[in-house]
Tab-separated table of C-alpha atoms in Angstrom:
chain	number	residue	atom	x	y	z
A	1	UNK	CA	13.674	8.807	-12.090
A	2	UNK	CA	10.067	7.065	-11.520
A	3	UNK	CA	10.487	4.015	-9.598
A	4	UNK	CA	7.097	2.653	-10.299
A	5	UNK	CA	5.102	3.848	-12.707
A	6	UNK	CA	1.385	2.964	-13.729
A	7	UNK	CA	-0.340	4.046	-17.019
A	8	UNK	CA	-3.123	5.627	-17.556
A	9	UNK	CA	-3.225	7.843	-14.801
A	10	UNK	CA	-7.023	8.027	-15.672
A	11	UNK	CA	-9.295	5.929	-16.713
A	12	UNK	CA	-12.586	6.421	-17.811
A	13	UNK	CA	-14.864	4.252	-19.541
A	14	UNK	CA	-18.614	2.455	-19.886
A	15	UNK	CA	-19.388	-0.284	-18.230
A	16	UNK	CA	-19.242	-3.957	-19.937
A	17	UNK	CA	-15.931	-2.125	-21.679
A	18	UNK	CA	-12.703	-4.306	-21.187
A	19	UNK	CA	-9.531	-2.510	-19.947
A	20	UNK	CA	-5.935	-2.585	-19.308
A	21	UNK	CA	-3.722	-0.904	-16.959
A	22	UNK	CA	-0.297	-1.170	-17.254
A	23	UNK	CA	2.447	-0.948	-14.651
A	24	UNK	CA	6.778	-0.869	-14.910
A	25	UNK	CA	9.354	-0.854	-12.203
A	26	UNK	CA	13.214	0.247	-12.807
A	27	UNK	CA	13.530	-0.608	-9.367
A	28	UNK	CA	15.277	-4.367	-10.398
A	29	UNK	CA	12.590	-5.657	-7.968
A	30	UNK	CA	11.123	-9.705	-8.380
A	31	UNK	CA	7.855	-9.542	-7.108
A	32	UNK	CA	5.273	-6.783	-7.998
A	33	UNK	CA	1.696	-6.671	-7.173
A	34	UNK	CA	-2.260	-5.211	-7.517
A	35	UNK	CA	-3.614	-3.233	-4.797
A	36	UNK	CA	-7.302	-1.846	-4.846
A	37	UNK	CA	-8.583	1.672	-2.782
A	38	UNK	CA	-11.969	1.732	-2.770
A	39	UNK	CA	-14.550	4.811	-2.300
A	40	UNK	CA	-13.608	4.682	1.630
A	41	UNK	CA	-10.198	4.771	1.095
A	42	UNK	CA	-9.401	1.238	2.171
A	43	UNK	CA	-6.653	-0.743	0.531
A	44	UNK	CA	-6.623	-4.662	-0.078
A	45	UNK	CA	-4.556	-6.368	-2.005
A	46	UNK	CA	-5.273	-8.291	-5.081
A	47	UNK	CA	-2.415	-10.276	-6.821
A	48	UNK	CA	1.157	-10.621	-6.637
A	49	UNK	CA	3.879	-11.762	-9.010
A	50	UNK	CA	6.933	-12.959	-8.436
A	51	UNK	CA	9.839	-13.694	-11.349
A	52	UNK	CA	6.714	-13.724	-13.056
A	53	UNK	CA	4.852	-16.334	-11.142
A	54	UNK	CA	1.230	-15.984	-9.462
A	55	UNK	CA	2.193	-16.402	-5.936
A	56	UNK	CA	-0.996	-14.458	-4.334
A	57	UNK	CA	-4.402	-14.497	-5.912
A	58	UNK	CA	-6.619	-12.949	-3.343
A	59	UNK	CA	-10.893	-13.051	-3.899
A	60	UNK	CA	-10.919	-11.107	-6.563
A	61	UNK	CA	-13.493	-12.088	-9.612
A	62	UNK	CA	-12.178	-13.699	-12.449
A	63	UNK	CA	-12.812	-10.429	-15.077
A	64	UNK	CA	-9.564	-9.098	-13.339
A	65	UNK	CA	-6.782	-11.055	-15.213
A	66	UNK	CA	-2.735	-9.737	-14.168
A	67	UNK	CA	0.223	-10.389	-16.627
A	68	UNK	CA	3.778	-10.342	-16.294
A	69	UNK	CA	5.859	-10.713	-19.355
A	70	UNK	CA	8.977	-9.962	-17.334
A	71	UNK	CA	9.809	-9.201	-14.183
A	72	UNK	CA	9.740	-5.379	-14.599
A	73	UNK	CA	6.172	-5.604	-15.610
A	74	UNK	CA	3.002	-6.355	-14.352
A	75	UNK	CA	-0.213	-5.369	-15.956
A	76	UNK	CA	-3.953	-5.394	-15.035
A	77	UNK	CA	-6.812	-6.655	-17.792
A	78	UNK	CA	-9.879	-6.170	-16.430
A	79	UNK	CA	-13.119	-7.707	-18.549
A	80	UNK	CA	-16.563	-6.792	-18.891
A	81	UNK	CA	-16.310	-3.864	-16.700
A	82	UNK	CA	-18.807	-2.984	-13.493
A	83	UNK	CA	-20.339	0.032	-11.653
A	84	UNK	CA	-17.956	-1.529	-8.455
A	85	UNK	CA	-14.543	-1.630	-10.242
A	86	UNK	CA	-14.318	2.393	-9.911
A	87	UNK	CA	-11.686	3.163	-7.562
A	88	UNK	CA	-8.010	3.817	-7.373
A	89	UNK	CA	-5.405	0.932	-8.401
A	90	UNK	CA	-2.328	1.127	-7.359
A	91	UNK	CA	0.881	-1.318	-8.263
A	92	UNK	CA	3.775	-1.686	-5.679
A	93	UNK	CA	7.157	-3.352	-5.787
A	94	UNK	CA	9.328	-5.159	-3.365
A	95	UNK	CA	12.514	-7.708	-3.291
A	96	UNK	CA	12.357	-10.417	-2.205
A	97	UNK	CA	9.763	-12.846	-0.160
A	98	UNK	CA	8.858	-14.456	3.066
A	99	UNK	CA	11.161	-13.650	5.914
A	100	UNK	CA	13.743	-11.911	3.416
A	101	UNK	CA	10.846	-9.520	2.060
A	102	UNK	CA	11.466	-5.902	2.058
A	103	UNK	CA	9.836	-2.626	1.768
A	104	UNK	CA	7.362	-2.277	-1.035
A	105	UNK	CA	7.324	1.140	-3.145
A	106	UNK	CA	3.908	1.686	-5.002
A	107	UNK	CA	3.030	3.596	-8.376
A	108	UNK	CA	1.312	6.796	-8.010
A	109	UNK	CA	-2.006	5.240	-8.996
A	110	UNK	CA	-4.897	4.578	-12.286
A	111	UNK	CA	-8.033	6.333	-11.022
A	112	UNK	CA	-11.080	4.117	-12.958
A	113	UNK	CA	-14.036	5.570	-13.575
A	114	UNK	CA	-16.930	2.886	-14.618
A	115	UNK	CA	-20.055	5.081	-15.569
B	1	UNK	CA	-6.170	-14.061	9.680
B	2	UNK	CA	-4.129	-10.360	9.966
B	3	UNK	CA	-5.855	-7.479	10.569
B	4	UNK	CA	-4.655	-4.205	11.547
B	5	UNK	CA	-5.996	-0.933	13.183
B	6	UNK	CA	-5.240	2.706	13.586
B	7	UNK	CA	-6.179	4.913	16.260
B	8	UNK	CA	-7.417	7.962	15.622
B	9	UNK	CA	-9.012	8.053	12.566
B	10	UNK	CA	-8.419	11.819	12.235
B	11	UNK	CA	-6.169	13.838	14.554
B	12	UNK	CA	-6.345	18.350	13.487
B	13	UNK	CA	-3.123	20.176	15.844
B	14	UNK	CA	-1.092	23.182	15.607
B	15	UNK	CA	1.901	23.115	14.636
B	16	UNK	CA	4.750	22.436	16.654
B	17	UNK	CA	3.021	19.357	18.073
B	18	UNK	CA	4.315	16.235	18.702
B	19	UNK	CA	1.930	13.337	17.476
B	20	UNK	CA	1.676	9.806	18.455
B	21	UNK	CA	-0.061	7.584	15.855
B	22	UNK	CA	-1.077	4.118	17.034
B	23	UNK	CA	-1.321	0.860	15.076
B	24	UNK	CA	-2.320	-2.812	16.702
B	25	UNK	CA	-2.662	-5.834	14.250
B	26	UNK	CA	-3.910	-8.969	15.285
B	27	UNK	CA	-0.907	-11.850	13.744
B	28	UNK	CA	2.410	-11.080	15.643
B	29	UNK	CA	4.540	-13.341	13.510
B	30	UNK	CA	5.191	-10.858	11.318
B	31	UNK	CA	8.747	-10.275	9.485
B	32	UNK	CA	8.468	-6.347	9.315
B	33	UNK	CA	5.749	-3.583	9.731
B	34	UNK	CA	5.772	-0.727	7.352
B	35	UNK	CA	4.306	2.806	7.428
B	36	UNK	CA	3.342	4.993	4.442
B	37	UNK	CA	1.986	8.751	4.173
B	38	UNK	CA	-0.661	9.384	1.285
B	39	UNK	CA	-1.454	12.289	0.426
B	40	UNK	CA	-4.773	13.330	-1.217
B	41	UNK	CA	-5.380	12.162	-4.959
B	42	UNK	CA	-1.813	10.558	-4.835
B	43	UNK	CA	0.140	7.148	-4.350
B	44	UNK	CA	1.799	5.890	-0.967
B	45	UNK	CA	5.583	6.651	0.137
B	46	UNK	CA	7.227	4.342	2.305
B	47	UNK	CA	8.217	6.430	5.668
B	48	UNK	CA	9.689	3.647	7.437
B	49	UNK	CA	9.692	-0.450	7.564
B	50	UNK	CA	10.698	-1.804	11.018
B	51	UNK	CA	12.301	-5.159	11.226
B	52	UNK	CA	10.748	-7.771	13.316
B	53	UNK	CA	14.148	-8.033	15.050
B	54	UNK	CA	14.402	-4.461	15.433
B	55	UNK	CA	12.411	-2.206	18.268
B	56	UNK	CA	12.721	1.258	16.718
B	57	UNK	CA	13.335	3.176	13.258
B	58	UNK	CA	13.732	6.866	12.549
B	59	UNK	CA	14.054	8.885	9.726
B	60	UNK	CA	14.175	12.612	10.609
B	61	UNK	CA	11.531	13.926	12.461
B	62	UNK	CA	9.848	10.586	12.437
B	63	UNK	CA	10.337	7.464	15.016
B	64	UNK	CA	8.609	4.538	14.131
B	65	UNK	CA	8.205	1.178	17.153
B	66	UNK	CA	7.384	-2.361	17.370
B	67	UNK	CA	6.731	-4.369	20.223
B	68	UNK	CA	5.452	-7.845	18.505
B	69	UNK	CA	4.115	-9.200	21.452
B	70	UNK	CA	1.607	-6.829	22.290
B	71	UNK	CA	1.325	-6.442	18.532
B	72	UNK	CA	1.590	-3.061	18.610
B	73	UNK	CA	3.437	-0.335	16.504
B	74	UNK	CA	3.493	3.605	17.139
B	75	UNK	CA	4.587	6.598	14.622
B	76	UNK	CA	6.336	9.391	16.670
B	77	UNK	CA	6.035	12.731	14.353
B	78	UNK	CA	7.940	15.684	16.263
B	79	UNK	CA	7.619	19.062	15.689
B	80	UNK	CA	4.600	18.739	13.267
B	81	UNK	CA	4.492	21.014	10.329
B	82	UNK	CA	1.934	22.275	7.728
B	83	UNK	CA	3.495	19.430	5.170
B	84	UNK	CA	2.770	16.639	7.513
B	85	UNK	CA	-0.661	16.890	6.696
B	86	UNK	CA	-1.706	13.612	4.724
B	87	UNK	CA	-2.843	10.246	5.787
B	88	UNK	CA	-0.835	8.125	7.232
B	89	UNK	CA	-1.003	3.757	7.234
B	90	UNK	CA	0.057	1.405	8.760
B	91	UNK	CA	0.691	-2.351	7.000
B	92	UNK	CA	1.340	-5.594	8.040
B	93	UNK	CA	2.094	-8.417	6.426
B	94	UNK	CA	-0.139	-11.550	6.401
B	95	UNK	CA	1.675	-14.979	7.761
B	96	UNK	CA	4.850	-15.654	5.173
B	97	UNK	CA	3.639	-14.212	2.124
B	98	UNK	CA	4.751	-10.336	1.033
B	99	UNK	CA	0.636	-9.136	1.158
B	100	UNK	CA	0.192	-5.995	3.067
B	101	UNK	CA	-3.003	-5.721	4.785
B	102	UNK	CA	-3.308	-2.150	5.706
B	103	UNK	CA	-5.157	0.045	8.612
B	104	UNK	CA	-7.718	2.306	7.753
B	105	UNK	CA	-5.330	5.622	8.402
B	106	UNK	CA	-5.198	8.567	10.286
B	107	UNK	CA	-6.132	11.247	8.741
B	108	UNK	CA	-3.720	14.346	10.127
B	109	UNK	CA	-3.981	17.912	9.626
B	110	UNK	CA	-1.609	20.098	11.032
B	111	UNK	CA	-2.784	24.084	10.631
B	112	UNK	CA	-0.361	26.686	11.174
């Protein structure tokens, strides 16, 4: 059974398209969040939800927009699309927060390609 | 402000080895430190997450420590093997929220 899954696994597209990514967890988790792997390979994170609340909104501009309809979900719109939003985006999981927060699981990752 | 490091980069031994991956992060009031394994072109699995309260975790062949106050963390990997081969990261969290900020990796190949 997939814990976390992301859809598309690829993503291709021009740029100034808009996009969505979509991510699900069966994992009964209540907070779920956007990480980014750029070209090097480095990870940072970019938003996390929890019971559907905004709880981390790191520098990230305001053409990437995250939605949670429930607390299994957690999707990624991204507007207006640029030459720099190609990389790899990956959703996690966790349960829990602060000092009772516990190991996060991730999706296996939406490879975008802006051309 | 968190930030974490891994030493080396990129480690290449034979198998049978026994490996020593190295992690330092700057913020020791963390609540756990987790490691994960990629592998190339696909997501990150959680190998182990260490409690702040706790100085050592294994799973199998792999022994994972903490020591907060020198805010460092090491991945012990005995008896390397072919499969081993991946990248391996370290994460912190950052003050009391759940955001991971990870090290760049070590990149490991182990060649038969």
């Amino acid at each position: 059974d997939t814990a976390v899954s992301q859809t598309p696994k690829y993503l291709v597209t021009q740029m100034g398209n808009d996009k969505s990514i979509k991510c699900e967890q069966n994992l009964g988790h209540d907070t779920m969040y956007w990480y980014k792997q750029d070209s090097k390979k480095f990870l940072k994170i970019m938003f996390s939800y929890n019971n559907k609340e905004l709880i981390i909104n790191e520098t990230v501009p305001n053409r990437f927009s995250p939605k949670s309809p429930d607390k299994a979900h957690l999707n990624l719109h991204i507007n207006s699309l640029e030459l720099g939003d190609s990389a790899v985006y990956f959703c996690a999981s966790s349960q829990g927060q602060g000092s009772n927060f516990n190991e996060q699981f991730f999706g296996p990752g939406t490879r975008l390609t802006v051309l | 402000k968190q930030e974490v490091t891994q030493i080396p980069a990129a480690l290449s031994v034979p198998e049978g080895e026994n490996l020593v991956l190295n992690c330092s992060f700057t913020d020791s009031a963390i609540y756990n430190l987790q490691w994960f394994r990629q592998d190339p072109g696909k997501g990150l699995t959680s190998l182990l997450l260490i409690q702040s309260s706790q100085r050592e975790q294994t799973s199998g062949r792999l022994n994972a420590s903490l020591d907060k106050s020198s805010g460092r963390s090491t991945l012990y990997i005995a008896a390397s093997q072919p499969g081993d081969s991946a990248t391996y990261l370290c994460a912190a969290p950052a003050g009391g929220y759940n955001k991971l900020i990870f090290g760049a990796g070590t990149r490991l190949a182990v060649h038969p």
